[in-house]
Amino acid sequence: MKIAILTLVFNNYGTRLQSYALCKVLKRLGGEDASIKVVNMDTPWGNGDRKSFVERFRKLADLFKGYGVHGFKHVAELFRWAYEYRRANREKHEGLCRLRDESFGLINSKIPYTGHFTVDEVRKGCLDAYDVLLVGSDQVWNAAKVPNQDIFLLDFAKKQKCLTYAASFGMTAIPDGMFELYQKGIKRFESLLLREKEGLEMCKALGRNDAKVVLDPTLLLEYGDYQEIMDDGTPTIEGKYILLYSLNKSYRIYDEAYGMCKRTGCKMVVLKRSFCPPSMESYEGAVELFAVSPGGFLRLIKNAECVITNSYHALLFSINFNISFYVYLDNADQENSRLLTILNMCGLDGRVYWETEALPKGVNKIGYGSVNVFLEDQRRKSIEELKKAIYND
């Protein structure tokens, strides 16, 4: 059985870690004879189809719907963010990005990638020798950010079995003019295993009522399964610390995290992908980290007193490693559904706070007993669904 996985390929913690986890699970299912490859092709992020004027207006309307009277303040902070980002030292920024890319060497060597293919080579049949084409995980069907959606809807497929695992739309509506493309594409898949409940509704609108929700691949593995990539490159943080990892253009999350650190006596550790506002000069004693490997990312989460984040995979690993956390969300972000789905499934909705709210004064510990029982059951069910889809078992 030869399986080709079509997913996003770039140096992002969640992107690489979900590929690593899915390959590890598939290898266990297929044994030594299984041939598992992740298709190494150009998959730029943030360069999807251009938004029409109507879509831009709709996004602005959603912003004010989410923030209400705080909408004008939020827009002002977005402009401030953009201004400070443009004023950044570009040479330093580019240097940090290079260092960060180098830190992904270990995990990239553990993922069985194909040789490099262009999207045109994929369209022309370079994957014809594979028995199964498996789309996912990650936001592979997010046309707002991922171009070449015909590839991820397997428009090029011939006789291969077409499947998904934890595929995500990452949006709440099909972009204007693309409904027919998605409707035709969804029909090709023998099995639809998705990552969010909202994806089920979108599939229903596209004519498929048989989609199911499964766990993200990273939750199919346990802590011990990640040991081989937890390298020693992470700086040692002395004493108790609260880890802040934010992907949003938000000043408020930094202020709220700093306030909690001051009240609890914990050090504030801030992980950034590269330079972005705000400057840490405003946060006395804060430790700012940039070029941290995926293994280091996991170690920072595992050793934290608490994690404050709006990152999906920082949330997943906090749950998987039984670390207390708070999710601090943009009131108008369409990608919130993926975080809210897993929190709802685990009964951890109470750990959600919004930009218009203040975080608790201290760290309230999470009792993970029932969560772990639930996750173990969902792991088993998700792996069974994946095995059934591939092997008709």
Short mmCIF file of C-alpha atoms in Angstrom, two decimals:
data_model
loop_
_atom_site.label_atom_id
_atom_site.label_comp_id
_atom_site.label_asym_id
_atom_site.label_seq_id
_atom_site.Cartn_x
_atom_site.Cartn_y
_atom_site.Cartn_z
CA MET A 1 0.00 0.00 0.00
CA LYS A 2 1.52 3.30 -1.12
CA ILE A 3 0.02 6.38 0.53
CA ALA A 4 0.70 9.98 -0.50
CA ILE A 5 -0.30 12.69 1.99
CA LEU A 6 -1.21 16.07 0.55
CA THR A 7 -0.92 18.76 3.20
CA LEU A 8 0.71 22.14 3.78
CA VAL A 9 4.50 22.16 3.69
CA PHE A 10 6.32 25.05 5.37
CA ASN A 11 8.09 25.71 8.65
CA ASN A 12 5.24 26.19 11.08
CA TYR A 13 5.05 24.26 14.36
CA GLY A 14 1.57 22.84 13.82
CA THR A 15 2.13 22.15 10.12
CA ARG A 16 5.26 20.04 10.66
CA LEU A 17 4.09 18.37 13.88
CA GLN A 18 0.79 17.18 12.38
CA SER A 19 2.67 15.67 9.42
CA TYR A 20 5.10 13.97 11.78
CA ALA A 21 2.26 12.54 13.89
CA LEU A 22 0.12 11.34 10.97
CA CYS A 23 3.06 9.55 9.33
CA LYS A 24 3.90 7.84 12.62
CA VAL A 25 0.31 6.60 13.04
CA LEU A 26 0.01 5.43 9.42
CA LYS A 27 3.27 3.51 9.71
CA ARG A 28 1.94 1.71 12.79
CA LEU A 29 -1.26 0.82 10.95
CA GLY A 30 0.46 -0.40 7.80
CA GLY A 31 3.51 -2.07 9.31
CA GLU A 32 6.91 -2.32 7.65
CA ASP A 33 5.42 -2.86 4.19
CA ALA A 34 3.58 0.46 4.21
CA SER A 35 5.05 3.21 2.04
CA ILE A 36 4.09 6.61 3.50
CA LYS A 37 5.15 9.84 1.83
CA VAL A 38 4.24 13.49 2.41
CA VAL A 39 4.11 15.32 -0.91
CA ASN A 40 6.76 18.05 -0.82
CA MET A 41 5.28 20.74 -3.04
CA ASP A 42 5.01 24.51 -2.96
CA THR A 43 2.15 25.40 -0.61
CA PRO A 44 2.41 29.11 0.21
CA TRP A 45 0.35 30.38 3.13
CA GLY A 46 -1.62 33.58 3.00
CA ASN A 47 -1.68 33.72 -0.80
CA GLY A 48 -5.11 32.30 -1.51
CA ASP A 49 -7.73 33.79 -3.77
CA ARG A 50 -8.02 37.57 -3.55
CA LYS A 51 -10.91 38.83 -1.47
CA SER A 52 -13.63 40.68 -3.35
CA PHE A 53 -14.93 44.04 -2.13
CA VAL A 54 -18.02 42.27 -0.78
CA GLU A 55 -15.88 39.81 1.19
CA ARG A 56 -13.73 42.62 2.60
CA PHE A 57 -16.85 44.52 3.65
CA ARG A 58 -18.24 41.34 5.22
CA LYS A 59 -15.03 40.86 7.20
CA LEU A 60 -15.21 44.41 8.51
CA ALA A 61 -18.86 43.90 9.45
CA ASP A 62 -17.93 40.67 11.28
CA LEU A 63 -15.25 42.59 13.17
CA PHE A 64 -17.72 45.14 14.51
CA LYS A 65 -20.25 42.39 15.19
CA GLY A 66 -17.67 40.59 17.32
CA TYR A 67 -16.24 43.63 19.10
CA GLY A 68 -19.31 45.85 19.32
CA VAL A 69 -18.42 49.24 20.81
CA HIS A 70 -14.80 48.08 21.11
CA GLY A 71 -14.53 47.72 17.31
CA PHE A 72 -13.04 51.16 16.70
CA LYS A 73 -10.36 50.59 19.36
CA HIS A 74 -9.52 47.21 17.83
CA VAL A 75 -9.17 48.72 14.34
CA ALA A 76 -6.89 51.43 15.76
CA GLU A 77 -4.70 48.75 17.36
CA LEU A 78 -4.47 46.88 14.04
CA PHE A 79 -3.17 50.07 12.38
CA ARG A 80 -0.74 50.59 15.26
CA TRP A 81 0.46 47.00 14.89
CA ALA A 82 1.02 47.42 11.14
CA TYR A 83 2.92 50.68 11.72
CA GLU A 84 5.25 49.18 14.34
CA TYR A 85 5.82 46.10 12.20
CA ARG A 86 6.87 48.21 9.21
CA ARG A 87 9.30 50.17 11.38
CA ALA A 88 11.02 46.96 12.50
CA ASN A 89 14.63 46.18 11.68
CA ARG A 90 14.08 44.17 8.50
CA GLU A 91 17.60 42.75 8.51
CA LYS A 92 17.12 41.45 12.06
CA HIS A 93 13.70 40.09 11.12
CA GLU A 94 15.08 38.18 8.13
CA GLY A 95 17.99 36.86 10.18
CA LEU A 96 15.63 35.51 12.84
CA CYS A 97 13.53 33.80 10.16
CA ARG A 98 16.63 32.08 8.77
CA LEU A 99 17.65 30.87 12.24
CA ARG A 100 14.14 29.61 12.90
CA ASP A 101 14.06 27.71 9.60
CA GLU A 102 17.36 26.05 10.48
CA SER A 103 15.86 24.89 13.80
CA PHE A 104 13.34 22.73 11.87
CA GLY A 105 16.08 20.45 10.52
CA LEU A 106 15.52 17.60 12.99
CA ILE A 107 11.76 17.22 12.56
CA ASN A 108 11.97 17.67 8.80
CA SER A 109 14.44 14.76 8.68
CA LYS A 110 11.91 12.59 10.55
CA ILE A 111 9.06 13.23 8.06
CA PRO A 112 9.18 11.03 4.92
CA TYR A 113 8.87 13.67 2.23
CA THR A 114 8.88 12.98 -1.49
CA GLY A 115 11.29 14.83 -3.72
CA HIS A 116 10.20 18.38 -4.45
CA PHE A 117 7.26 18.72 -6.86
CA THR A 118 5.64 21.78 -8.33
CA VAL A 119 1.84 21.98 -8.38
CA ASP A 120 1.96 21.55 -12.17
CA GLU A 121 3.90 18.29 -11.80
CA VAL A 122 1.25 17.06 -9.37
CA ARG A 123 -1.48 18.00 -11.83
CA LYS A 124 0.33 16.13 -14.60
CA GLY A 125 0.42 12.81 -12.76
CA CYS A 126 3.61 12.55 -10.70
CA LEU A 127 1.56 10.80 -7.97
CA ASP A 128 -0.03 8.19 -10.26
CA ALA A 129 1.95 5.35 -8.67
CA TYR A 130 0.29 5.80 -5.28
CA ASP A 131 -2.68 3.69 -4.20
CA VAL A 132 -4.12 6.25 -1.75
CA LEU A 133 -4.21 10.04 -1.84
CA LEU A 134 -4.85 11.32 1.68
CA VAL A 135 -5.65 15.03 2.12
CA GLY A 136 -4.97 16.61 5.52
CA SER A 137 -4.48 17.58 8.23
CA ASP A 138 -4.30 21.39 8.58
CA GLN A 139 -6.28 24.09 6.78
CA VAL A 140 -5.89 22.50 3.37
CA TRP A 141 -9.32 23.68 2.17
CA ASN A 142 -8.97 27.30 3.27
CA ALA A 143 -9.16 29.05 -0.10
CA ALA A 144 -8.74 32.44 1.60
CA LYS A 145 -5.16 31.49 2.51
CA VAL A 146 -4.19 28.46 0.42
CA PRO A 147 -4.05 28.74 -3.40
CA ASN A 148 -4.39 25.85 -5.87
CA GLN A 149 -7.48 24.37 -4.24
CA ASP A 150 -7.89 22.00 -7.22
CA ILE A 151 -4.82 20.16 -5.88
CA PHE A 152 -6.25 19.68 -2.38
CA LEU A 153 -9.62 18.67 -3.87
CA LEU A 154 -7.73 16.05 -5.94
CA ASP A 155 -8.92 17.25 -9.33
CA PHE A 156 -5.90 15.42 -10.85
CA ALA A 157 -6.70 12.01 -9.29
CA LYS A 158 -7.21 9.02 -11.58
CA LYS A 159 -7.78 5.58 -10.07
CA GLN A 160 -6.39 6.24 -6.59
CA LYS A 161 -8.49 5.97 -3.45
CA CYS A 162 -9.26 9.56 -2.36
CA LEU A 163 -9.49 10.14 1.40
CA THR A 164 -9.09 12.84 4.02
CA TYR A 165 -7.88 12.85 7.60
CA ALA A 166 -8.61 15.85 9.84
CA ALA A 167 -8.93 18.13 6.83
CA SER A 168 -10.01 21.66 7.73
CA PHE A 169 -11.75 24.46 5.85
CA GLY A 170 -10.52 27.09 8.32
CA MET A 171 -13.33 29.39 7.16
CA THR A 172 -17.04 29.69 7.75
CA ALA A 173 -18.21 30.06 4.14
CA ILE A 174 -17.07 29.05 0.65
CA PRO A 175 -15.60 32.13 -1.12
CA ASP A 176 -17.65 33.75 -3.88
CA GLY A 177 -17.38 31.91 -7.19
CA MET A 178 -15.82 28.74 -5.73
CA PHE A 179 -18.88 26.76 -4.62
CA GLU A 180 -18.98 24.63 -7.76
CA LEU A 181 -15.27 23.77 -7.47
CA TYR A 182 -15.73 22.57 -3.88
CA GLN A 183 -18.99 20.76 -4.64
CA LYS A 184 -17.39 18.82 -7.50
CA GLY A 185 -14.25 18.15 -5.47
CA ILE A 186 -15.97 16.88 -2.32
CA LYS A 187 -17.71 14.17 -4.37
CA ARG A 188 -14.34 12.55 -5.20
CA PHE A 189 -13.64 11.45 -1.64
CA GLU A 190 -14.62 7.97 -0.50
CA SER A 191 -14.31 9.07 3.11
CA LEU A 192 -14.48 12.52 4.74
CA LEU A 193 -12.77 12.70 8.13
CA LEU A 194 -12.67 16.34 9.24
CA ARG A 195 -11.20 18.32 12.10
CA GLU A 196 -14.04 20.71 13.05
CA LYS A 197 -17.80 20.49 13.48
CA GLU A 198 -18.26 23.50 11.19
CA GLY A 199 -16.71 21.39 8.42
CA LEU A 200 -19.59 18.93 8.72
CA GLU A 201 -22.08 21.72 7.99
CA MET A 202 -20.07 22.93 5.03
CA CYS A 203 -19.91 19.41 3.62
CA LYS A 204 -23.69 19.10 4.02
CA ALA A 205 -24.13 22.33 2.05
CA LEU A 206 -21.88 20.80 -0.63
CA GLY A 207 -24.00 17.63 -0.80
CA ARG A 208 -22.20 15.23 1.58
CA ASN A 209 -23.92 14.08 4.79
CA ASP A 210 -21.42 11.36 5.70
CA ALA A 211 -18.49 13.42 7.04
CA LYS A 212 -17.18 12.71 10.54
CA VAL A 213 -15.09 14.65 13.07
CA VAL A 214 -11.79 13.11 14.21
CA LEU A 215 -8.87 14.27 16.34
CA ASP A 216 -6.03 16.30 14.92
CA PRO A 217 -3.09 13.91 14.22
CA THR A 218 -1.00 15.48 16.99
CA LEU A 219 -3.50 14.17 19.56
CA LEU A 220 -3.20 10.60 18.25
CA LEU A 221 0.26 10.40 19.83
CA GLU A 222 1.14 10.63 23.51
CA TYR A 223 3.97 12.52 25.22
CA GLY A 224 6.46 9.66 24.88
CA ASP A 225 5.97 9.53 21.12
CA TYR A 226 7.49 13.00 20.78
CA GLN A 227 10.67 12.30 22.76
CA GLU A 228 12.85 11.75 19.70
CA ILE A 229 12.28 15.31 18.46
CA MET A 230 12.47 17.08 21.84
CA ASP A 231 16.03 18.26 21.32
CA ASP A 232 18.10 20.13 23.88
CA GLY A 233 18.22 23.39 21.96
CA THR A 234 15.63 25.16 24.10
CA PRO A 235 17.06 27.76 26.50
CA THR A 236 16.71 26.72 30.14
CA ILE A 237 14.11 28.81 31.95
CA GLU A 238 14.87 29.03 35.66
CA GLY A 239 11.91 28.88 38.03
CA LYS A 240 8.20 28.89 37.26
CA TYR A 241 7.06 30.59 34.10
CA ILE A 242 3.94 31.31 32.07
CA LEU A 243 4.38 30.74 28.34
CA LEU A 244 2.75 33.21 25.95
CA TYR A 245 2.46 32.17 22.30
CA SER A 246 0.25 34.46 20.22
CA LEU A 247 -0.46 34.37 16.47
CA ASN A 248 -2.86 37.33 16.51
CA LYS A 249 -2.15 41.03 16.06
CA SER A 250 -3.02 41.69 19.66
CA TYR A 251 -1.50 43.92 22.33
CA ARG A 252 -4.11 42.95 24.89
CA ILE A 253 -2.97 39.32 25.23
CA TYR A 254 0.54 40.51 26.19
CA ASP A 255 -0.83 42.94 28.78
CA GLU A 256 -3.13 40.30 30.27
CA ALA A 257 -0.38 37.67 30.41
CA TYR A 258 2.01 40.14 32.04
CA GLY A 259 -0.59 41.01 34.66
CA MET A 260 -1.06 37.34 35.53
CA CYS A 261 2.71 36.84 35.76
CA LYS A 262 3.08 39.80 38.16
CA ARG A 263 0.27 38.53 40.38
CA THR A 264 1.53 34.92 40.50
CA GLY A 265 5.26 35.61 40.69
CA CYS A 266 5.90 33.63 37.49
CA LYS A 267 8.33 34.68 34.80
CA MET A 268 6.78 35.73 31.48
CA VAL A 269 8.24 33.74 28.57
CA VAL A 270 7.18 34.98 25.13
CA LEU A 271 7.71 32.78 22.07
CA LYS A 272 7.62 34.60 18.72
CA ARG A 273 8.05 33.22 15.22
CA SER A 274 10.05 36.31 14.21
CA PHE A 275 9.97 39.95 15.17
CA CYS A 276 6.49 41.34 15.73
CA PRO A 277 5.03 43.97 18.05
CA PRO A 278 4.98 44.67 20.91
CA SER A 279 8.50 45.38 22.15
CA MET A 280 9.34 43.50 25.34
CA GLU A 281 10.85 46.64 26.88
CA SER A 282 7.42 47.36 28.35
CA TYR A 283 7.34 44.03 30.23
CA GLU A 284 9.93 43.96 32.98
CA GLY A 285 11.75 40.63 33.29
CA ALA A 286 10.06 39.06 30.25
CA VAL A 287 12.07 36.47 28.31
CA GLU A 288 11.64 36.75 24.53
CA LEU A 289 12.44 33.69 22.38
CA PHE A 290 12.54 33.45 18.57
CA ALA A 291 14.44 30.65 16.82
CA VAL A 292 13.03 27.72 18.79
CA SER A 293 12.74 24.29 17.18
CA PRO A 294 9.46 22.31 17.14
CA GLY A 295 10.95 20.06 19.82
CA GLY A 296 11.80 23.15 21.85
CA PHE A 297 8.25 24.39 21.37
CA LEU A 298 6.98 21.16 22.93
CA ARG A 299 9.45 21.38 25.82
CA LEU A 300 8.42 24.97 26.58
CA ILE A 301 4.78 23.86 26.80
CA LYS A 302 5.57 20.75 28.86
CA ASN A 303 7.54 22.71 31.50
CA ALA A 304 5.23 25.74 31.75
CA GLU A 305 3.16 26.54 34.80
CA CYS A 306 0.50 27.79 32.38
CA VAL A 307 0.16 28.50 28.65
CA ILE A 308 -1.67 31.58 27.34
CA THR A 309 -2.31 31.30 23.61
CA ASN A 310 -4.56 31.67 20.58
CA SER A 311 -2.63 29.00 18.68
CA TYR A 312 -4.50 25.80 17.86
CA HIS A 313 -1.53 23.49 18.26
CA ALA A 314 -0.23 25.20 21.40
CA LEU A 315 -3.69 24.45 22.81
CA LEU A 316 -3.61 20.82 21.63
CA PHE A 317 -0.22 20.13 23.17
CA SER A 318 -1.23 21.84 26.41
CA ILE A 319 -4.17 19.42 26.61
CA ASN A 320 -2.09 16.42 25.52
CA PHE A 321 0.63 17.17 28.09
CA ASN A 322 -1.91 18.04 30.84
CA ILE A 323 -0.74 21.67 31.24
CA SER A 324 -3.05 24.41 32.53
CA PHE A 325 -3.86 26.99 29.86
CA TYR A 326 -6.03 29.92 28.86
CA VAL A 327 -7.14 30.50 25.29
CA TYR A 328 -7.42 34.22 24.50
CA LEU A 329 -9.29 34.77 21.25
CA ASP A 330 -9.88 37.52 18.73
CA ASN A 331 -13.64 38.19 18.88
CA ALA A 332 -13.96 38.19 15.07
CA ASP A 333 -11.48 35.52 13.90
CA GLN A 334 -13.05 32.95 11.55
CA GLU A 335 -10.43 30.38 12.59
CA ASN A 336 -11.71 30.25 16.19
CA SER A 337 -13.93 27.28 15.35
CA ARG A 338 -11.04 24.80 15.40
CA LEU A 339 -10.09 25.79 18.96
CA LEU A 340 -13.68 25.92 20.17
CA THR A 341 -14.43 22.46 18.71
CA ILE A 342 -11.73 20.64 20.69
CA LEU A 343 -12.43 22.67 23.85
CA ASN A 344 -16.11 21.77 23.63
CA MET A 345 -15.29 18.11 23.00
CA CYS A 346 -13.05 18.01 26.09
CA GLY A 347 -15.45 19.99 28.29
CA LEU A 348 -12.92 22.80 28.68
CA ASP A 349 -15.03 25.68 27.36
CA GLY A 350 -14.40 27.57 30.59
CA ARG A 351 -10.77 28.17 29.59
CA VAL A 352 -11.84 30.51 26.76
CA TYR A 353 -11.49 34.28 27.13
CA TRP A 354 -12.03 36.97 24.53
CA GLU A 355 -10.11 40.14 23.68
CA THR A 356 -12.89 42.17 25.29
CA GLU A 357 -12.46 40.27 28.59
CA ALA A 358 -9.79 40.17 31.29
CA LEU A 359 -7.97 36.96 32.17
CA PRO A 360 -8.32 35.56 35.71
CA LYS A 361 -6.01 36.98 38.37
CA GLY A 362 -4.27 33.65 38.93
CA VAL A 363 -3.73 30.24 37.36
CA ASN A 364 -6.61 27.88 38.08
CA LYS A 365 -5.31 24.34 37.60
CA ILE A 366 -7.13 21.92 35.32
CA GLY A 367 -8.15 18.48 36.58
CA TYR A 368 -7.33 16.29 33.59
CA GLY A 369 -8.75 12.96 34.79
CA SER A 370 -11.95 12.93 32.73
CA VAL A 371 -10.26 14.73 29.82
CA ASN A 372 -7.63 12.00 29.55
CA VAL A 373 -10.29 9.27 29.58
CA PHE A 374 -12.16 11.09 26.82
CA LEU A 375 -9.00 11.62 24.73
CA GLU A 376 -8.02 7.98 24.98
CA ASP A 377 -11.45 6.95 23.71
CA GLN A 378 -11.32 9.50 20.87
CA ARG A 379 -7.81 8.39 19.89
CA ARG A 380 -9.03 4.84 19.52
CA LYS A 381 -12.10 5.88 17.50
CA SER A 382 -10.16 8.26 15.25
CA ILE A 383 -7.49 5.66 14.48
CA GLU A 384 -10.22 3.08 13.77
CA GLU A 385 -11.89 5.48 11.32
CA LEU A 386 -8.57 6.11 9.58
CA LYS A 387 -7.80 2.40 9.34
CA LYS A 388 -11.28 1.61 8.03
CA ALA A 389 -11.02 4.32 5.38
CA ILE A 390 -7.66 3.07 4.06
CA TYR A 391 -7.97 -0.69 4.42
CA ASN A 392 -11.78 -1.12 4.33
CA ASP A 393 -11.31 -2.76 7.73
#
